[in-house]
Amino acid sequence: MASANVHPASEPARWKYLDSVRTRPGPFTDASTFNGSVVARAMETMKVLVIGAGGLGCEILKNLALSGFKDIHVIDMDTIDISNLNRQFLFRQEDVGKSKAEVAARFVEKRVRGVRITPYNCKIQDFDEDFYMQFQLVICGLDSIEARRWINATLVGLVDENIEDSYKPLIDGGTEGFKGQARVIFPTVTSCIECQLDMHAPRAAVPLCTLASIPRQPEHCIEWAHVIAWDQEKPFPQLDKDDPEHINWLYQKALDRAREFNIPGVTYSLTQGVVKNIIPAIASTNSVIAAACCNEALKIASNCAPSLGLPDANYMMYSGNDGIYTYTFRHERKDDCPVCGGQARDLPADAAWTLRELLDSLAARPEAQLRQPSVRTATKTLYMQLPPSLEEQTRPNLDKTLAELGLDHGQEIVVTDPAFATVIFMFKLKFKSR
Amino acid sequence: MLKIWSMKKEQEKAENAGEGTTAPAPKKKRVTAAQLRVQRDLAELSLGNTMTTEFPDPDNILSFILYIEPDEGMYKGGRFSFSFNVTPAFPHEPPKVLCREKIYHPNIDTEGKVCLNILREDWKPVLNLNAVIVGLQFLFLEPNASDPLNKEAADDLRNNRDGFKRNVRQAMAGGTVRGETYQRVLV
Ligand SMILES: [Zn+2]
């Protein structure tokens, strides 16, 4: 870092009040982890990743830069649309069509001296574990549950119990109209996004038969074009929701259908909204939630005060639908969470064993006692008791050795058993010969 | 700097007091949430003697075919197959299910789309694959005229039940109904 330029003469004054908060202990500061003399430097060198540069992302980037973070990275695959300008305040009319991540990064860098923001105009899935390993903190301002689940699973997967730096706290903000939530996840320590999936009611879909026979709303016509007309006519090999040409095709189809049923209100932007499942955003709800998220980031990075999730409440919900209501509570981690639960236990085995011998050992081991086990790895179905066709296909594996099946020392296997319908057992093979 | 590490160590100490530490295993591809859930769901399928499955690639349990041979009702004597494709978002999203034959049915269109509430608007993550196959089976026992996806078939069922029955037999034999030729599905 060009540290010579970080603190010009006016800089100490700029951060005076922030420093009062982050470098001095308060009544709730944990003395064992707090060291006021190194906080400012630690925050300057800390790499923070922001996911999303939309409504929440603009707020988050601005807040982080004004909270003393200096090495910020931001990922967003979207380009700026004219409809974003009412609340995504880092963008101007002449930016329409440009990358959100790039424009947002340049704007905040120009506005807050000494901050470096590295933009990535792509999908989070384009990066591998090594990329995510470089950050100390991740903050999400996303509108899609799929992307949240992906980054959550990735950060949980990074955890290596022998490497302190592999634990990346995840701060997640989300809004829907006047409602929102801020939560903090310490991977494998506190409840994760997958544990909390029940907090997201899936959006009510319209019955297919309504779309097919009796549309009543403009949204029904758009969904009809999306779900039925597209499949029948296949104008392009694969629907790309970010391609204006594809959205326009759906828009024209929806418009024709709306005329047929005398339904007003189908527009291009409504088509885009319905197809991309966009929930109308309200600027100030984004501000409230982003502010809550960034204060948690400041506290986690500086240890100046306890953050959400340390150790109790980890989830703050906000609702402005009827007055103002907020509720902060502890969402429990789920032992059977498919992402963070079931840390694999060691299972002694031998490369020369047949799969049948391995399964027999599962029945005999006191911690397992599984008599009807079905076993898979991430890429291979080793043996399934049911359904019958799959049992038949995998039966020959029973007489193969673990070596022949390509199973190695350290291989994770997933075992299910109808006697424990709700439990998933994860084991890690531990070969004796090693 | 971050407090998470000390928290984790305390948690571990509390969990397995006394156990020795083990060497870290090399990182392997992790099993996805959808795979875990499907592995569990498959063990709970009650197929009875009217249904069978087929896995084109046994290593990919997220994609399979379900065969239904109704032993009662108007569709008795036919053999119908459905492709199941479970997306990574399962169980947050329902599996994608398509009928692989072109059949005459008020709740299945000629593209194979199925109007079954739990495959769309009423899906909940607590539902499992068994709930879906029970629902599909039910469609052949009780075709429903009030949720039409094939409007002509629904009109026939509502207005002329005997005529509908005849049309079903004709379509199942590979015949033509109201100008639409259907696929032979008789066994
Ligand atoms: Zn979890």
PDB file of C-alpha atoms and ligand atoms in Angstrom, chain A residues 192 194-195 337 340, ligand 1:
ATOM      1  CA  CYS A 192     -25.700 -20.461   8.427  1.00  0.00           C
ATOM      2  CA  GLU A 194     -28.861 -22.875   4.749  1.00  0.00           C
ATOM      3  CA  CYS A 195     -29.881 -23.439   8.411  1.00  0.00           C
ATOM      4  CA  CYS A 337     -27.878 -28.700   8.052  1.00  0.00           C
ATOM      5  CA  CYS A 340     -22.666 -26.568   7.969  1.00  0.00           C
TER       6      CYS A 340
HETATM    7 ZN    ZN C   1     -26.092 -24.459   8.310  1.00  0.00          ZN
END
